[in-house]
Amino acid sequence: MTSHEGPGITRRSLLAGAAGGLALALTGGRLPSPAEAAEPGADDQTADQPLITHVARPLDAETPCQVFTQYLTPNDRFFVRSHFGPPALESVAPSVWRLSVAGLVERPLSLSLNDLSTFDEITVTAVVQCSGNGRAFHSPKAPGVQWEQGAVGNANWTGVRLRDVLQRAGLKAQARHLQLQGADRPVVASVPLFTRSIPLKKALHPDTILAMRMNGAPLPLLHGGPLRLITPGWMADSCVKWLTDLTLQEEEAGGYYMQTAYRYPSRPVKPGEVIAPQDLKPVEAMVVKSVIAFPQQGAILSPGAIMVQGVAWTGEGRIVTVEVSTDDGKTWEQARLVGDEAPYAWRQWRFLWRTRGSGRRAILCRATDDRGQVQPMASPWNPGGFLWNGWDHVQVQVRET
Ligand SMILES: Nc1nc2c(c(=O)[nH]1)N[C@H]1C(S)=C(S)[C@@H](COP(=O)(O)O)O[C@H]1N2
Ligand SMILES: [Mo]
């Protein structure tokens, strides 16, 4: 039914097309032609490769959207992001790994992975998403990896509750934040470490876990093996990989990755505007979002019934509706929510589209959660290019017969 020899345009190049197309649709105009929508030099990597690489060393690579026809994202097709790359192999052997718990605690701890496995085991199905996912769609461009839709995945994370480990150490009354440090190190010593912190409330939440397994397998090195934090419902910059040090403290972590990077304006801002530090807060919860996994961008489809498929997720809430438009946003119809439903997982959806006529068509989707958050046509611009959740959009070609 589909073929991959489509016009070879990416969703990034189409965003301009989408916005332009919508504006034109409202004024009774026409959709952009393929030549107008395509961008010279747009990458034409096929969807068949396991991951789409943005940076080779250290690896930053996103998942091709058609993998999102599956509920669980396979480990070897799960996006990879890291600032410095994994630590040296000899240091990550499970037999030598230690997790230190220090700072404002009654009893500092140094735990082996065996020690950790004596706590109750828990599995949480959760979406892990980079704050910069969709950065490529922001206009004007925000600096950083130009992720499109695939810096996200849904997996089963198995480990122990962070809360149980912290309670064994015993928290002192002044403890307010938990600082997180992994074993990865920048190549150049002058570059700051990837040091993060989360407020104690999130650290003590029963679903926040120290994960040792991913989709049933030992946590792969690229995904933080042997030990990482999973903060369900929150953006992935809190999901510190290769976790070695937990420090209870009164204040948020200092340093670049907590105090400068991964902060989001608490009021609308214009590109280029100077934003006062008190108007920036750490990126935490995810926002409501949906993406189309099938058909793929540029697909050539036979006319008739097409089962449009995708996934939708939100931060600390539930997806209540996903809507699809096949007329450039003039009208929207509800998709069916299908498959498993779990608090921090994504929800799969399907929409039976009966094509009319032939030629280029756009498929749009948008999700709504139980707190009334609705996926907007475009997300507010912000200096980090974070939290993109604009309507997803694929353009396809319907054959004559
Ligand atoms: N130690 C460490 N943890 C880290 C990072 C890092 O650079 N170092 N990157 C974070 C960011 S920005 C993201 S998006 C996720 C990516 O997780 P993944 O590679 O398993 O998809 O890991 C997070 N945890
Ligand atoms: Mo990220």
JSON list of C-alpha atoms and ligand atoms in Angstrom, two decimals, residues 79 81 83 129-132 147 236-237 262, ligand 2:
[
{"chain": "A", "resi": 79, "resn": "PHE", "atom": "CA", "xyz": [16.65, 7.30, 20.69]},
{"chain": "A", "resi": 81, "resn": "ARG", "atom": "CA", "xyz": [21.20, 11.32, 23.60]},
{"chain": "A", "resi": 83, "resn": "HIS", "atom": "CA", "xyz": [26.43, 15.03, 26.15]},
{"chain": "A", "resi": 129, "resn": "GLN", "atom": "CA", "xyz": [11.45, 12.19, 25.92]},
{"chain": "A", "resi": 130, "resn": "CYS", "atom": "CA", "xyz": [14.25, 14.69, 25.36]},
{"chain": "A", "resi": 131, "resn": "SER", "atom": "CA", "xyz": [13.30, 18.29, 26.20]},
{"chain": "A", "resi": 132, "resn": "GLY", "atom": "CA", "xyz": [14.63, 19.23, 22.78]},
{"chain": "A", "resi": 147, "resn": "TRP", "atom": "CA", "xyz": [15.51, 16.73, 16.68]},
{"chain": "A", "resi": 236, "resn": "ALA", "atom": "CA", "xyz": [14.43, 13.05, 30.16]},
{"chain": "A", "resi": 237, "resn": "ASP", "atom": "CA", "xyz": [17.06, 15.50, 31.38]},
{"chain": "A", "resi": 262, "resn": "TYR", "atom": "CA", "xyz": [17.15, 23.01, 30.58]},
{"chain": "B", "resi": 2, "resn": "MO", "atom": "MO", "xyz": [17.66, 15.65, 26.21]}
]
